[in-house]
mmCIF file of C-alpha atoms in Angstrom:
data_model
loop_
_atom_site.group_PDB
_atom_site.id
_atom_site.type_symbol
_atom_site.label_atom_id
_atom_site.label_comp_id
_atom_site.label_asym_id
_atom_site.label_seq_id
_atom_site.Cartn_x
_atom_site.Cartn_y
_atom_site.Cartn_z
ATOM 1 C CA MET C 10 -91.781 74.807 73.572
ATOM 2 C CA THR C 11 -94.632 76.733 75.243
ATOM 3 C CA THR C 12 -97.388 78.110 73.018
ATOM 4 C CA PRO C 13 -97.636 81.882 73.598
ATOM 5 C CA ALA C 14 -100.881 83.690 74.302
ATOM 6 C CA LEU C 15 -102.207 85.350 71.147
ATOM 7 C CA SER C 16 -103.585 88.828 70.543
ATOM 8 C CA VAL C 17 -104.527 90.828 67.437
ATOM 9 C CA LEU C 18 -103.461 94.185 66.012
ATOM 10 C CA ASP C 19 -105.927 95.517 63.433
ATOM 11 C CA LEU C 20 -105.498 98.401 60.977
ATOM 12 C CA VAL C 21 -108.992 97.909 59.479
ATOM 13 C CA PRO C 22 -107.675 97.266 55.957
ATOM 14 C CA VAL C 23 -109.664 98.595 52.994
ATOM 15 C CA ARG C 24 -109.383 96.629 49.769
ATOM 16 C CA THR C 25 -110.356 97.392 46.188
ATOM 17 C CA GLY C 26 -114.092 98.007 45.844
ATOM 18 C CA GLN C 27 -114.652 98.019 49.595
ATOM 19 C CA THR C 28 -116.304 100.912 51.435
ATOM 20 C CA SER C 29 -115.189 102.108 54.856
ATOM 21 C CA ALA C 30 -118.445 100.704 56.268
ATOM 22 C CA GLN C 31 -117.673 97.265 54.851
ATOM 23 C CA ALA C 32 -114.082 97.393 56.113
ATOM 24 C CA VAL C 33 -115.205 98.330 59.626
ATOM 25 C CA ALA C 34 -117.879 95.609 59.558
ATOM 26 C CA SER C 35 -115.253 93.011 58.648
ATOM 27 C CA SER C 36 -113.010 94.151 61.502
ATOM 28 C CA MET C 37 -115.877 94.031 63.987
ATOM 29 C CA ALA C 38 -116.579 90.465 62.851
ATOM 30 C CA LEU C 39 -112.900 89.656 63.325
ATOM 31 C CA ALA C 40 -112.942 91.090 66.859
ATOM 32 C CA GLN C 41 -115.946 88.932 67.726
ATOM 33 C CA HIS C 42 -114.187 85.911 66.263
ATOM 34 C CA ALA C 43 -111.025 86.615 68.275
ATOM 35 C CA ASP C 44 -113.163 86.860 71.408
ATOM 36 C CA GLU C 45 -114.809 83.504 70.678
ATOM 37 C CA LEU C 46 -111.402 81.910 70.067
ATOM 38 C CA GLY C 47 -110.197 82.993 73.507
ATOM 39 C CA LEU C 48 -107.505 85.422 72.349
ATOM 40 C CA THR C 49 -106.064 87.864 74.887
ATOM 41 C CA ARG C 50 -106.557 91.320 73.377
ATOM 42 C CA PHE C 51 -107.630 93.106 70.181
ATOM 43 C CA TRP C 52 -106.016 96.476 69.451
ATOM 44 C CA PHE C 53 -106.713 99.102 66.785
ATOM 45 C CA ALA C 54 -103.930 101.213 65.285
ATOM 46 C CA GLU C 55 -104.153 104.931 64.460
ATOM 47 C CA HIS C 56 -103.300 105.980 60.913
ATOM 48 C CA HIS C 57 -104.500 108.940 58.863
ATOM 49 C CA ASN C 58 -105.222 109.702 55.195
ATOM 50 C CA MET C 59 -104.314 106.240 53.876
ATOM 51 C CA PRO C 60 -106.559 104.689 51.183
ATOM 52 C CA SER C 61 -105.945 101.182 52.512
ATOM 53 C CA VAL C 62 -106.421 101.841 56.244
ATOM 54 C CA ALA C 63 -109.659 102.781 58.039
ATOM 55 C CA SER C 64 -108.371 102.728 61.622
ATOM 56 C CA THR C 65 -108.327 106.502 61.976
ATOM 57 C CA SER C 66 -110.054 106.721 65.378
ATOM 58 C CA PRO C 67 -109.124 103.976 67.862
ATOM 59 C CA PRO C 68 -111.508 105.107 70.658
ATOM 60 C CA VAL C 69 -114.537 104.845 68.343
ATOM 61 C CA LEU C 70 -113.491 101.420 67.083
ATOM 62 C CA ILE C 71 -112.685 100.211 70.607
ATOM 63 C CA ALA C 72 -116.152 101.209 71.819
ATOM 64 C CA ALA C 73 -117.785 99.348 68.930
ATOM 65 C CA ALA C 74 -115.647 96.250 69.497
ATOM 66 C CA ALA C 75 -116.229 96.289 73.248
ATOM 67 C CA ALA C 76 -119.983 96.298 72.661
ATOM 68 C CA ARG C 77 -119.697 93.253 70.399
ATOM 69 C CA THR C 78 -117.399 91.160 72.618
ATOM 70 C CA GLN C 79 -117.599 89.583 76.047
ATOM 71 C CA ARG C 80 -114.163 88.891 77.541
ATOM 72 C CA ILE C 81 -111.303 89.929 75.249
ATOM 73 C CA ARG C 82 -109.341 93.073 76.169
ATOM 74 C CA VAL C 83 -109.764 95.834 73.578
ATOM 75 C CA GLY C 84 -107.500 98.800 73.096
ATOM 76 C CA SER C 85 -105.287 101.036 70.993
ATOM 77 C CA GLY C 86 -102.093 100.044 69.275
ATOM 78 C CA GLY C 87 -101.818 102.899 69.616
ATOM 79 C CA VAL C 88 -103.157 106.373 70.146
ATOM 80 C CA MET C 89 -100.587 108.695 68.548
ATOM 81 C CA LEU C 90 -100.298 111.172 71.393
ATOM 82 C CA PRO C 91 -98.778 114.139 69.466
ATOM 83 C CA ASN C 92 -102.105 114.347 67.595
ATOM 84 C CA HIS C 93 -104.236 114.725 70.737
ATOM 85 C CA ALA C 94 -104.625 116.727 73.920
ATOM 86 C CA PRO C 95 -103.755 114.497 76.904
ATOM 87 C CA LEU C 96 -106.963 115.407 78.758
ATOM 88 C CA ILE C 97 -109.103 114.307 75.798
ATOM 89 C CA VAL C 98 -107.252 110.982 75.556
ATOM 90 C CA ALA C 99 -107.728 110.429 79.290
ATOM 91 C CA GLU C 100 -111.435 111.280 79.093
ATOM 92 C CA GLN C 101 -112.007 109.013 76.097
ATOM 93 C CA PHE C 102 -110.338 106.029 77.736
ATOM 94 C CA ALA C 103 -111.978 106.659 81.100
ATOM 95 C CA ALA C 104 -115.313 106.470 79.270
ATOM 96 C CA LEU C 105 -114.220 103.257 77.546
ATOM 97 C CA GLU C 106 -113.199 101.777 80.910
ATOM 98 C CA ALA C 107 -116.670 102.622 82.225
ATOM 99 C CA LEU C 108 -118.228 100.878 79.215
ATOM 100 C CA ALA C 109 -116.091 97.748 79.519
ATOM 101 C CA PRO C 110 -114.567 97.637 83.017
ATOM 102 C CA GLY C 111 -111.302 95.744 83.244
ATOM 103 C CA ARG C 112 -111.037 95.199 79.485
ATOM 104 C CA ILE C 113 -109.437 98.395 78.171
ATOM 105 C CA ASP C 114 -105.805 98.910 77.116
ATOM 106 C CA LEU C 115 -104.427 102.342 76.247
ATOM 107 C CA GLY C 116 -101.422 101.886 73.987
ATOM 108 C CA ILE C 117 -99.659 105.220 73.372
ATOM 109 C CA GLY C 118 -97.229 106.063 70.581
ATOM 110 C CA ARG C 119 -95.017 109.063 69.884
ATOM 111 C CA ALA C 120 -95.175 109.066 66.051
ATOM 112 C CA PRO C 121 -97.880 111.039 64.199
ATOM 113 C CA GLY C 122 -99.193 108.031 62.273
ATOM 114 C CA SER C 123 -99.254 109.805 58.926
ATOM 115 C CA ASP C 124 -97.293 111.799 56.390
ATOM 116 C CA PRO C 125 -95.785 115.263 57.108
ATOM 117 C CA VAL C 126 -98.657 117.144 55.415
ATOM 118 C CA ILE C 127 -101.340 115.490 57.558
ATOM 119 C CA THR C 128 -99.178 115.950 60.647
ATOM 120 C CA HIS C 129 -98.996 119.684 59.876
ATOM 121 C CA LEU C 130 -102.780 119.837 59.401
ATOM 122 C CA LEU C 131 -103.373 118.093 62.733
ATOM 123 C CA ARG C 132 -101.148 120.534 64.558
ATOM 124 C CA GLN C 133 -102.654 123.517 62.730
ATOM 125 C CA SER C 134 -106.082 122.398 63.916
ATOM 126 C CA GLY C 135 -105.230 123.005 67.560
ATOM 127 C CA THR C 136 -103.901 119.689 68.857
ATOM 128 C CA THR C 137 -101.062 119.708 71.358
ATOM 129 C CA GLY C 138 -98.370 118.412 69.048
ATOM 130 C CA ASP C 139 -95.405 119.262 71.285
ATOM 131 C CA VAL C 140 -93.517 115.985 70.943
ATOM 132 C CA GLU C 141 -90.876 117.188 73.407
ATOM 133 C CA ARG C 142 -93.480 117.015 76.171
ATOM 134 C CA PHE C 143 -94.362 113.404 75.378
ATOM 135 C CA PRO C 144 -92.982 111.985 78.676
ATOM 136 C CA SER C 145 -94.927 114.450 80.829
ATOM 137 C CA HIS C 146 -98.066 113.978 78.723
ATOM 138 C CA VAL C 147 -97.921 110.230 79.378
ATOM 139 C CA GLN C 148 -97.607 110.892 83.110
ATOM 140 C CA ASP C 149 -100.486 113.392 82.969
ATOM 141 C CA ILE C 150 -102.779 110.871 81.300
ATOM 142 C CA ALA C 151 -101.912 108.199 83.850
ATOM 143 C CA ALA C 152 -102.626 110.577 86.718
ATOM 144 C CA MET C 153 -105.923 111.876 85.303
ATOM 145 C CA LEU C 154 -107.196 108.311 84.811
ATOM 146 C CA GLN C 155 -106.760 107.466 88.508
ATOM 147 C CA SER C 156 -109.636 107.948 90.951
ATOM 148 C CA ASP C 157 -107.793 110.814 92.688
ATOM 149 C CA GLY C 158 -107.050 112.546 89.381
ATOM 150 C CA ALA C 159 -104.213 114.992 88.761
ATOM 151 C CA THR C 160 -103.393 118.323 90.348
ATOM 152 C CA VAL C 161 -102.527 121.418 88.334
ATOM 153 C CA ARG C 162 -100.284 123.798 90.250
ATOM 154 C CA PHE C 163 -100.220 127.432 89.217
ATOM 155 C CA THR C 164 -97.161 129.663 89.455
ATOM 156 C CA SER C 165 -99.170 131.803 91.877
ATOM 157 C CA GLY C 166 -99.290 128.863 94.259
ATOM 158 C CA GLY C 167 -102.891 127.773 93.706
ATOM 159 C CA GLU C 168 -103.969 124.225 92.819
ATOM 160 C CA TYR C 169 -106.721 122.793 90.626
ATOM 161 C CA GLY C 170 -107.905 119.178 90.434
ATOM 162 C CA VAL C 171 -108.417 117.474 87.068
ATOM 163 C CA LYS C 172 -110.126 114.093 86.605
ATOM 164 C CA ALA C 173 -110.786 112.161 83.384
ATOM 165 C CA THR C 174 -114.124 110.983 84.835
ATOM 166 C CA PRO C 175 -115.975 111.993 88.027
ATOM 167 C CA ALA C 176 -115.791 108.684 89.908
ATOM 168 C CA ALA C 177 -113.400 106.173 88.388
ATOM 169 C CA SER C 178 -113.733 102.612 89.673
ATOM 170 C CA GLY C 179 -110.807 101.401 87.553
ATOM 171 C CA SER C 180 -108.432 102.611 84.886
ATOM 172 C CA PRO C 181 -107.127 101.274 81.566
ATOM 173 C CA THR C 182 -103.733 99.612 81.410
ATOM 174 C CA ILE C 183 -101.308 102.044 79.765
ATOM 175 C CA TRP C 184 -98.712 100.602 77.366
ATOM 176 C CA LEU C 185 -95.931 102.536 75.641
ATOM 177 C CA LEU C 186 -95.370 101.595 72.007
ATOM 178 C CA GLY C 187 -92.356 102.355 69.865
ATOM 179 C CA SER C 188 -89.904 101.301 67.191
ATOM 180 C CA SER C 189 -86.765 102.897 68.666
ATOM 181 C CA ASP C 190 -84.756 103.018 71.882
ATOM 182 C CA TYR C 191 -86.603 106.135 73.066
ATOM 183 C CA SER C 192 -89.911 104.530 74.038
ATOM 184 C CA ALA C 193 -88.185 101.492 75.543
ATOM 185 C CA GLN C 194 -86.165 103.707 77.871
ATOM 186 C CA LEU C 195 -89.153 105.919 78.718
ATOM 187 C CA ALA C 196 -91.337 102.897 79.530
ATOM 188 C CA ALA C 197 -88.553 101.559 81.750
ATOM 189 C CA ALA C 198 -88.126 104.905 83.535
ATOM 190 C CA GLN C 199 -91.871 105.290 84.167
ATOM 191 C CA GLY C 200 -92.449 101.646 85.092
ATOM 192 C CA LEU C 201 -94.924 101.004 82.272
ATOM 193 C CA PRO C 202 -95.567 97.977 80.034
ATOM 194 C CA TYR C 203 -93.842 98.260 76.659
ATOM 195 C CA VAL C 204 -94.324 96.917 73.121
ATOM 196 C CA PHE C 205 -91.760 97.229 70.327
ATOM 197 C CA ALA C 206 -93.430 97.700 66.926
ATOM 198 C CA ASN C 207 -91.714 94.683 65.405
ATOM 199 C CA HIS C 208 -94.432 94.251 62.759
ATOM 200 C CA PHE C 209 -93.465 97.624 61.293
ATOM 201 C CA ALA C 210 -89.830 98.271 62.212
ATOM 202 C CA GLY C 211 -88.256 94.854 61.931
ATOM 203 C CA VAL C 212 -84.858 95.965 63.263
ATOM 204 C CA GLY C 213 -83.695 96.960 66.722
ATOM 205 C CA LEU C 214 -85.956 94.527 68.601
ATOM 206 C CA GLU C 215 -83.247 92.871 70.703
ATOM 207 C CA ARG C 216 -81.669 96.170 71.743
ATOM 208 C CA ALA C 217 -85.033 97.746 72.653
ATOM 209 C CA LEU C 218 -86.063 94.778 74.814
ATOM 210 C CA ASP C 219 -82.681 94.727 76.526
ATOM 211 C CA LEU C 220 -82.857 98.448 77.306
ATOM 212 C CA TYR C 221 -86.389 98.126 78.643
ATOM 213 C CA ARG C 222 -85.640 95.126 80.856
ATOM 214 C CA SER C 223 -82.264 96.319 82.143
ATOM 215 C CA GLN C 224 -83.386 99.885 82.936
ATOM 216 C CA PHE C 225 -86.871 99.088 84.285
ATOM 217 C CA ARG C 226 -87.867 100.837 87.507
ATOM 218 C CA PRO C 227 -90.865 99.414 89.423
ATOM 219 C CA SER C 228 -93.877 101.712 89.699
ATOM 220 C CA GLU C 229 -97.123 101.749 91.676
ATOM 221 C CA THR C 230 -98.851 99.880 88.844
ATOM 222 C CA LEU C 231 -96.105 97.488 87.679
ATOM 223 C CA ASP C 232 -93.378 95.800 89.725
ATOM 224 C CA ALA C 233 -91.531 94.009 86.886
ATOM 225 C CA PRO C 234 -91.018 94.495 83.113
ATOM 226 C CA LEU C 235 -94.036 93.499 81.016
ATOM 227 C CA THR C 236 -93.782 93.211 77.256
ATOM 228 C CA PHE C 237 -94.884 91.179 74.262
ATOM 229 C CA LEU C 238 -94.008 91.004 70.578
ATOM 230 C CA THR C 239 -95.863 91.968 67.415
ATOM 231 C CA ALA C 240 -95.562 90.160 64.091
ATOM 232 C CA ASN C 241 -97.103 90.185 60.625
ATOM 233 C CA VAL C 242 -98.663 86.753 60.147
ATOM 234 C CA VAL C 243 -100.513 84.820 57.445
ATOM 235 C CA ALA C 244 -101.560 81.205 58.022
ATOM 236 C CA ALA C 245 -103.503 79.081 55.532
ATOM 237 C CA PRO C 246 -104.229 75.398 54.882
ATOM 238 C CA SER C 247 -101.323 75.367 52.408
ATOM 239 C CA ALA C 248 -98.090 77.319 52.081
ATOM 240 C CA GLU C 249 -99.101 78.271 48.544
ATOM 241 C CA GLU C 250 -102.325 79.933 49.698
ATOM 242 C CA ALA C 251 -100.529 81.685 52.543
ATOM 243 C CA GLU C 252 -97.970 83.187 50.161
ATOM 244 C CA ALA C 253 -100.754 84.319 47.830
ATOM 245 C CA ARG C 254 -102.735 85.951 50.630
ATOM 246 C CA ALA C 255 -99.612 87.740 51.925
ATOM 247 C CA LEU C 256 -98.818 89.345 48.571
ATOM 248 C CA PRO C 257 -101.331 92.277 48.646
ATOM 249 C CA GLN C 258 -100.014 93.567 51.972
ATOM 250 C CA LEU C 259 -96.393 92.994 50.970
ATOM 251 C CA ARG C 260 -96.933 95.058 47.813
ATOM 252 C CA ALA C 261 -98.707 97.782 49.793
ATOM 253 C CA MET C 262 -95.834 98.023 52.276
ATOM 254 C CA ALA C 263 -93.321 98.071 49.416
ATOM 255 C CA ARG C 264 -95.191 101.016 47.896
ATOM 256 C CA LEU C 265 -95.134 102.819 51.255
ATOM 257 C CA ARG C 266 -91.417 102.226 51.789
ATOM 258 C CA GLY C 267 -90.699 103.170 48.171
ATOM 259 C CA ASN C 268 -92.564 106.513 48.571
ATOM 260 C CA LYS C 269 -95.075 105.605 45.874
ATOM 261 C CA PRO C 270 -98.728 106.766 45.875
ATOM 262 C CA MET C 271 -100.881 104.632 48.137
ATOM 263 C CA ARG C 272 -104.048 102.887 46.974
ATOM 264 C CA PRO C 273 -106.681 100.546 48.429
ATOM 265 C CA LEU C 274 -105.317 97.117 49.274
ATOM 266 C CA GLU C 275 -105.227 94.892 46.203
ATOM 267 C CA THR C 276 -106.993 91.554 46.061
ATOM 268 C CA VAL C 277 -104.795 88.493 45.678
ATOM 269 C CA GLU C 278 -105.517 88.320 41.942
ATOM 270 C CA GLU C 279 -104.763 92.028 41.436
ATOM 271 C CA ALA C 280 -101.465 91.711 43.282
ATOM 272 C CA GLN C 281 -100.457 88.654 41.269
ATOM 273 C CA ARG C 282 -101.279 90.387 37.975
ATOM 274 C CA GLY C 283 -99.449 93.542 39.008
ATOM 275 C CA LEU C 284 -96.344 91.622 39.920
ATOM 276 C CA ALA C 285 -96.404 89.684 36.624
ATOM 277 C CA GLU C 286 -97.318 92.530 34.258
ATOM 278 C CA HIS C 287 -95.268 95.345 35.809
ATOM 279 C CA PRO C 288 -92.126 93.861 37.370
ATOM 280 C CA ASP C 289 -90.234 96.348 39.511
ATOM 281 C CA ALA C 290 -86.790 95.433 40.816
ATOM 282 C CA GLN C 291 -86.899 97.903 43.715
ATOM 283 C CA GLU C 292 -90.334 96.681 44.762
ATOM 284 C CA GLN C 293 -89.250 93.055 44.603
ATOM 285 C CA THR C 294 -86.189 93.793 46.728
ATOM 286 C CA LEU C 295 -88.386 95.413 49.381
ATOM 287 C CA ILE C 296 -90.871 92.533 49.259
ATOM 288 C CA ASP C 297 -88.116 89.946 49.616
ATOM 289 C CA ALA C 298 -86.624 91.751 52.615
ATOM 290 C CA MET C 299 -89.983 92.067 54.398
ATOM 291 C CA ARG C 300 -90.937 88.492 53.558
ATOM 292 C CA GLN C 301 -87.978 87.247 55.586
ATOM 293 C CA ARG C 302 -89.378 88.864 58.729
ATOM 294 C CA TRP C 303 -93.041 87.927 58.295
ATOM 295 C CA LEU C 304 -94.432 84.579 59.442
ATOM 296 C CA ILE C 305 -96.201 83.082 56.432
ATOM 297 C CA GLY C 306 -97.116 79.462 55.827
ATOM 298 C CA GLU C 307 -99.236 76.449 56.691
ATOM 299 C CA GLY C 308 -100.939 76.658 60.081
ATOM 300 C CA GLY C 309 -98.757 74.210 61.986
ATOM 301 C CA GLU C 310 -95.591 75.746 60.580
ATOM 302 C CA VAL C 311 -96.614 79.248 61.648
ATOM 303 C CA ARG C 312 -97.685 78.080 65.121
ATOM 304 C CA ALA C 313 -94.243 76.560 65.620
ATOM 305 C CA ALA C 314 -92.539 79.710 64.341
ATOM 306 C CA LEU C 315 -94.552 81.876 66.747
ATOM 307 C CA ALA C 316 -93.632 79.651 69.688
ATOM 308 C CA ALA C 317 -89.944 79.779 68.719
ATOM 309 C CA PHE C 318 -90.111 83.563 68.279
ATOM 310 C CA ALA C 319 -91.648 83.987 71.750
ATOM 311 C CA THR C 320 -89.091 81.683 73.356
ATOM 312 C CA GLN C 321 -86.185 83.420 71.633
ATOM 313 C CA HIS C 322 -87.185 86.798 73.093
ATOM 314 C CA GLY C 323 -88.476 85.611 76.466
ATOM 315 C CA VAL C 324 -92.126 86.620 76.140
ATOM 316 C CA ASP C 325 -95.338 84.688 76.686
ATOM 317 C CA GLU C 326 -97.601 86.688 74.338
ATOM 318 C CA ILE C 327 -97.523 87.511 70.632
ATOM 319 C CA MET C 328 -99.748 90.161 69.039
ATOM 320 C CA VAL C 329 -100.291 89.155 65.435
ATOM 321 C CA SER C 330 -101.237 91.527 62.659
ATOM 322 C CA PRO C 331 -103.194 89.092 60.441
ATOM 323 C CA VAL C 332 -102.279 90.521 57.042
ATOM 324 C CA ALA C 333 -103.981 87.913 54.855
ATOM 325 C CA GLY C 334 -105.466 89.467 51.736
ATOM 326 C CA ALA C 335 -108.768 88.577 50.081
ATOM 327 C CA TYR C 336 -109.561 86.819 46.813
ATOM 328 C CA ASP C 337 -111.814 88.529 44.268
ATOM 329 C CA GLY C 338 -114.870 86.456 45.091
ATOM 330 C CA GLU C 339 -114.834 86.871 48.871
ATOM 331 C CA PRO C 340 -117.596 89.056 50.390
ATOM 332 C CA LEU C 341 -116.661 92.694 50.898
ATOM 333 C CA ASP C 342 -117.911 92.714 54.498
ATOM 334 C CA SER C 343 -116.049 89.576 55.587
ATOM 335 C CA ALA C 344 -112.567 88.965 56.955
ATOM 336 C CA ALA C 345 -112.282 85.393 55.701
ATOM 337 C CA GLY C 346 -108.527 85.254 55.178
ATOM 338 C CA ARG C 347 -107.719 87.026 58.427
ATOM 339 C CA ALA C 348 -110.184 84.880 60.399
ATOM 340 C CA GLN C 349 -108.678 81.790 58.836
ATOM 341 C CA THR C 350 -105.241 82.861 60.082
ATOM 342 C CA LEU C 351 -106.561 83.142 63.648
ATOM 343 C CA ASP C 352 -108.344 79.785 63.399
ATOM 344 C CA LEU C 353 -105.177 78.022 62.321
ATOM 345 C CA LEU C 354 -103.069 79.670 65.012
ATOM 346 C CA VAL C 355 -105.264 78.301 67.808
ATOM 347 C CA ALA C 356 -105.956 74.906 66.188
#
């Protein structure tokens, strides 16, 4: 069984007692570590107004990570396009490509990345939140990132050129992200690489991949389907430690899915106490269901599971979301548990 290439999806988790500065510092250290380990890419998600997530601005985080790394591809997983004007996204990623030529990925998603109130605030603030124009916005971004740029045609018959940067020598690789059939079919129609958000959705993976591969139309930038898988992963020296480190994120996701107020990510000890002192049948049901889809265990066991997962779905790359929590005594500016997961996956 072939070992798949490994990449990382990071949400910049914020745990109890941790500042945003400390959370970002730990993620930058993790990006450097992934680079040193020889991993393929390191992507930052976009989420808003969540106490446990500091990845609110992927372009800023990508720039910081690019400056601290040498070879790994860095990108967004993804930019939530309804929150942004396409020209601004194109300009930001053209600038990133100039900073780190040949190392930038632009992953684009159609969801807002937040709750309905924040989505309303974003649209009220002047962003182009017309989700119905998502397909054309993706095409506009791709065109503006090319050296020739895009052409705006007026109803009067005039034309106007638009470029994301004055003299592009290269452009980021654009990926479409999604957790439904829609993005799979759009990526296929536009001849773009595609990633199903398996780490979040958990259902519909097989159908989405089949739609993407069967409906794919070659484009100027891609002549065959290109995809990889995402997965929530915790690896540790022992299965017991892995289960313990997975618990804070499992409880956080159970709170999200149960529509309960969000809070900073618990430490391992806080999560264990909470589970013991305040048992909740609904929460436990959600945790048990998610646990079945996550890859948690001793390093060798998880490596084998990742290889089997990749083989099952016909891909040669897995993007892991290393969701290992921290123990009380671990430094607030470190990513010890998450770094340990990566170490054990490449051992």
